[in-house]
Amino acid sequence: MIALDQVSKSYDGVSRIINNLSLEVLEGEILILLGSSGCGKSTILKMINRLIDPTEGRIYLDGKDIQQQDPIELRRSLGYVFQGIGLFPHLSIRENISMVPHLLGWPEDRINNRYRELLELVQLSPEIHADRFPDELSGGQQQRVAVARALAADPDYLLMDEPFGALDAITRDSLQQEFLDLKQRLNKTIIFVTHDIIEAVTLGDRIAILHEGRLEQIGTPEEILENPATDFVRELFAKSVKFWKGFKSIS
Amino acid sequence: MKTTSLTDYIIERLPEIWQRIGEHIFLTGISTLTAVFVGIPLGILAFYRPGLRGPLLGIVSILQTIPSLAMLVILLALFQKIGVIPAIVALILYALLPIVRNTLAALQGIAPEIIEAARGIGMTEWQKMRLIRIPLGIPVIMAGIRTASVAGVGIATLAAFIGAGGLGEFINRGLALSNTRLIFLGAIPAALLALLVDFVLGFIEKVCDPKRNRHWSHRFRFALKLSIVLIPLFLLIPVFISFSPWSSQTAGSSEKNETKGINVVRIASKNFTEQLILAEMMAQMIEKRTHLSVDRKFNLGGTIICHEALKRGEIDLYAEYTGTGLMAILKLPAMNNPDEVYHRVSEEYLNRFNLVWLEPFGFNNTYTLTVRKQDAVQNQWKIISDLIPMSSKLVAGFSGEFQERPDGYPGFQEIYGFKFGEVHDLDPGLIYQALAKGAVDVIDGYLTDGRIPAYNLISLKDDKKFFPPYYAAPVVREEVLSAYPDLREALAPLGSLIDNTTMRALNYEVNGNRRGISELVTEFLQDKEVL
């Protein structure tokens, strides 16, 4: 379980990009962090893997304060899918996926089995794709590789920062479906950042809505749709509700 | 020897061309390699320590702006040594800027999202450097190495100036003798070498680029990378072995005659025709009339370099002029009586430096102002004072030495009481040509210079007796003279052998008729029945 306890982050000592935020991520759920650009969603992910340290408050991973842990080990134990993918352009797909196991010092044959398994898991072919390079793959394929890389060392937690943000609508839709299947099979705890409401309600077990560094509401999509806690949440969902209801009735 | 065809000319010199190319590759190769091993870590250091970045880049940039000749002279003073070491150090210092700057730029230029991903998956600083920054930065770093190497090939031509050999030897000699063929003999191979280096490193750059080599097999990539490291080393080792003892033509190993116990006399010369002729004369006399052998360290870049090398025992003898000894070396006031100057200089040299002046050759090669014959006839110029009415319209071209020395232009202005309208600083090897071609109107010529008749120029009479006497004589280390007493005997016949007209004629044979010095000297000495 990941827990944030009254976490704040300020870069200039005056304005707070994250303001007194507390939330818990439950075992095995997908928690969506939803909010507009610049509301501090990515900052939360970065604080969880210590790319950024909070100004105030504590973050606990399985009950342990992450500030007390070695950042390098912490990062290797969390899967991270970066905004803008962040694959290493000079390394082949195989080398990209094998990087974390390699850093962890896994034996060669274990790494070799693992990358094949992962490529198959994200529906890519080890024979065709393993020795390609990131820029030789389509955007959707790169995104699958990024997910495979995040899963490489079999972490319990997966942090995903707008992973499908740069994809076209059709690709995004099919990847979202695949992602849900994958999630069923893997049973990971996932924190997923997006600004796309449809994506949030499609994928999220729970959604945390952020606005100007504050938590507006947290709950299942149904709870939020039915009982929006603030005006901001109500307005945010107003347009989507119609669509959502239509979507529900069809399905 | 204008009749020799170009092919014969080149074929004749082929062994030396190869030797000089070898030296040149050695100089550039060793210095660039060292600069790589120093520059890349400095670039990495600058990357991690932003506080050091400014000062470090400042220093390497300033090094780059020091004119190459000045750099060589500074290092010469610093190392107290002529030859290869200061030349290599100078080349290393020049190569640092592009390598340090490109390394820093390469490391800074990696896209921030890639670095964030590297951090985010848990790479340590060292892993980020080794696995991400350096592999991605290699093309930019390689471009810096390439820039440094190509520039190094060019700058290395100046190494000959301080006796470090290389293709600059031909250029230097060509400038000294105003022999264009010789200049090309050095310049063209140097240019080709630069192109070759550029091409080879360009290829290596491509091989190292992670975007281009990606689909080569791992083994092939590894073999290629290994060969990139090993091939230059293998290329350099034989070059190093064959040129590090520095063949007799090249200066460098000052310990030679002490350590090996071989009886060698090292004769030097400054870099102009007359000096080369005198040095060759002394060399042939010693070779013929003693059991000693001669190491020719000709063409050193000027009075100070020769004198310092002599004082430190890196050379054993060279021909110096009394006036130069008096004023440039001893910094004593000018005197007019030739015998007084000679005695004063001999005495001071012996006391201060343990150097002995032998009997003068006989001619007086003083400075004088020289103009085109045509202008002299037209304006009826005979003596220097005749220039006064037109002086403000005249453009002078003076050698750097003449402009600085008290017995040069500064003293001249005081005694004659006039200045020229414009003064250009020209290389001593080029001033006669500059005058003949009309680029300047007046130069500081030497009275015995063969180019005066060759270019149809004329020397003006020093009517105020400003220029002191410059009688040339061999200057020898006393130590060498007592170790090899027959040295004095061997050189004695040269005393008072050459008057002004003879010296000018000899110089003209070389500059005007393009005679080979060694053959001309043999002929002259046999003719005088001293050999």
mmCIF file of C-alpha atoms in Angstrom, chain A residues 60-167:
data_model
loop_
_atom_site.group_PDB
_atom_site.id
_atom_site.type_symbol
_atom_site.label_atom_id
_atom_site.label_comp_id
_atom_site.label_asym_id
_atom_site.label_seq_id
_atom_site.Cartn_x
_atom_site.Cartn_y
_atom_site.Cartn_z
ATOM 1 C CA TYR A 60 4.762 5.483 3.011
ATOM 2 C CA LEU A 61 5.376 2.442 0.882
ATOM 3 C CA ASP A 62 4.124 -0.727 2.561
ATOM 4 C CA GLY A 63 4.211 1.127 5.834
ATOM 5 C CA LYS A 64 7.786 2.352 5.475
ATOM 6 C CA ASP A 65 8.686 6.031 5.045
ATOM 7 C CA ILE A 66 10.300 6.301 1.616
ATOM 8 C CA GLN A 67 12.558 9.132 2.809
ATOM 9 C CA GLN A 68 14.351 6.523 4.877
ATOM 10 C CA GLN A 69 15.011 4.305 1.870
ATOM 11 C CA ASP A 70 17.811 4.318 -0.648
ATOM 12 C CA PRO A 71 16.380 6.171 -3.678
ATOM 13 C CA ILE A 72 18.178 3.936 -6.193
ATOM 14 C CA GLU A 73 16.745 0.737 -4.684
ATOM 15 C CA LEU A 74 13.348 2.342 -4.266
ATOM 16 C CA ARG A 75 13.225 3.334 -7.935
ATOM 17 C CA ARG A 76 14.279 -0.117 -9.092
ATOM 18 C CA SER A 77 11.456 -1.646 -7.057
ATOM 19 C CA LEU A 78 8.782 0.555 -8.685
ATOM 20 C CA GLY A 79 7.738 0.245 -12.319
ATOM 21 C CA TYR A 80 7.512 3.632 -14.000
ATOM 22 C CA VAL A 81 6.040 4.475 -17.389
ATOM 23 C CA PHE A 82 7.192 7.964 -18.230
ATOM 24 C CA GLN A 83 5.267 10.725 -19.876
ATOM 25 C CA GLY A 84 6.656 10.927 -23.404
ATOM 26 C CA ILE A 85 7.719 7.284 -23.132
ATOM 27 C CA GLY A 86 11.394 7.879 -22.265
ATOM 28 C CA LEU A 87 12.844 4.846 -24.036
ATOM 29 C CA PHE A 88 16.614 5.021 -24.523
ATOM 30 C CA PRO A 89 17.057 5.786 -28.222
ATOM 31 C CA HIS A 90 20.484 4.192 -28.542
ATOM 32 C CA LEU A 91 19.441 0.853 -27.087
ATOM 33 C CA SER A 92 17.469 -1.898 -28.775
ATOM 34 C CA ILE A 93 14.041 -2.894 -27.482
ATOM 35 C CA ARG A 94 15.609 -5.917 -25.782
ATOM 36 C CA GLU A 95 18.250 -3.735 -24.094
ATOM 37 C CA ASN A 96 15.638 -1.199 -23.018
ATOM 38 C CA ILE A 97 13.458 -3.849 -21.423
ATOM 39 C CA SER A 98 16.418 -5.641 -19.840
ATOM 40 C CA MET A 99 17.847 -2.477 -18.313
ATOM 41 C CA VAL A 100 16.378 -2.741 -14.816
ATOM 42 C CA PRO A 101 17.073 -6.495 -14.434
ATOM 43 C CA HIS A 102 20.547 -5.733 -15.705
ATOM 44 C CA LEU A 103 20.987 -2.981 -13.100
ATOM 45 C CA LEU A 104 19.720 -5.414 -10.484
ATOM 46 C CA GLY A 105 22.386 -7.879 -11.551
ATOM 47 C CA TRP A 106 20.171 -10.681 -12.769
ATOM 48 C CA PRO A 107 21.955 -13.571 -14.502
ATOM 49 C CA GLU A 108 22.018 -13.453 -18.293
ATOM 50 C CA ASP A 109 19.644 -16.361 -18.984
ATOM 51 C CA ARG A 110 17.056 -15.066 -16.553
ATOM 52 C CA ILE A 111 17.140 -11.692 -18.307
ATOM 53 C CA ASN A 112 16.810 -13.420 -21.694
ATOM 54 C CA ASN A 113 13.743 -15.342 -20.591
ATOM 55 C CA ARG A 114 12.250 -12.287 -18.997
ATOM 56 C CA TYR A 115 12.399 -9.957 -21.980
ATOM 57 C CA ARG A 116 10.778 -12.568 -24.252
ATOM 58 C CA GLU A 117 8.027 -13.153 -21.730
ATOM 59 C CA LEU A 118 7.446 -9.399 -21.411
ATOM 60 C CA LEU A 119 7.366 -8.765 -25.147
ATOM 61 C CA GLU A 120 4.769 -11.489 -25.528
ATOM 62 C CA LEU A 121 2.839 -10.053 -22.612
ATOM 63 C CA VAL A 122 2.538 -6.679 -24.346
ATOM 64 C CA GLN A 123 1.708 -8.419 -27.645
ATOM 65 C CA LEU A 124 4.992 -7.811 -29.400
ATOM 66 C CA SER A 125 7.084 -10.522 -31.037
ATOM 67 C CA PRO A 126 10.513 -11.250 -29.559
ATOM 68 C CA GLU A 127 11.700 -12.384 -33.005
ATOM 69 C CA ILE A 128 10.554 -9.300 -34.858
ATOM 70 C CA HIS A 129 10.859 -6.535 -32.320
ATOM 71 C CA ALA A 130 13.591 -7.409 -29.842
ATOM 72 C CA ASP A 131 16.469 -6.084 -31.932
ATOM 73 C CA ARG A 132 14.683 -3.060 -33.310
ATOM 74 C CA PHE A 133 15.280 0.408 -31.939
ATOM 75 C CA PRO A 134 12.655 2.695 -30.405
ATOM 76 C CA ASP A 135 12.386 5.032 -33.384
ATOM 77 C CA GLU A 136 11.715 2.078 -35.673
ATOM 78 C CA LEU A 137 8.487 1.289 -33.820
ATOM 79 C CA SER A 138 5.088 2.969 -34.029
ATOM 80 C CA GLY A 139 3.900 5.126 -31.144
ATOM 81 C CA GLY A 140 1.629 2.366 -29.872
ATOM 82 C CA GLN A 141 4.406 -0.208 -30.021
ATOM 83 C CA GLN A 142 6.783 2.120 -28.181
ATOM 84 C CA GLN A 143 4.174 2.512 -25.479
ATOM 85 C CA ARG A 144 3.911 -1.267 -25.080
ATOM 86 C CA VAL A 145 7.689 -1.429 -24.761
ATOM 87 C CA ALA A 146 7.577 1.276 -22.099
ATOM 88 C CA VAL A 147 5.044 -0.785 -20.158
ATOM 89 C CA ALA A 148 7.143 -3.925 -20.599
ATOM 90 C CA ARG A 149 10.205 -2.063 -19.324
ATOM 91 C CA ALA A 150 8.295 -0.874 -16.258
ATOM 92 C CA LEU A 151 7.201 -4.455 -15.546
ATOM 93 C CA ALA A 152 10.628 -5.974 -16.145
ATOM 94 C CA ALA A 153 11.665 -6.586 -12.546
ATOM 95 C CA ASP A 154 8.132 -7.636 -11.605
ATOM 96 C CA PRO A 155 7.440 -4.686 -9.285
ATOM 97 C CA ASP A 156 4.392 -4.649 -7.013
ATOM 98 C CA TYR A 157 3.626 -1.083 -7.964
ATOM 99 C CA LEU A 158 3.348 0.570 -11.330
ATOM 100 C CA LEU A 159 3.456 4.343 -11.772
ATOM 101 C CA MET A 160 2.094 5.483 -15.121
ATOM 102 C CA ASP A 161 2.358 9.104 -16.187
ATOM 103 C CA GLU A 162 -0.113 9.787 -19.022
ATOM 104 C CA PRO A 163 1.172 6.741 -20.861
ATOM 105 C CA PHE A 164 -1.382 6.938 -23.672
ATOM 106 C CA GLY A 165 -1.470 10.723 -23.880
ATOM 107 C CA ALA A 166 0.423 11.077 -27.147
ATOM 108 C CA LEU A 167 -1.406 8.359 -29.059
#
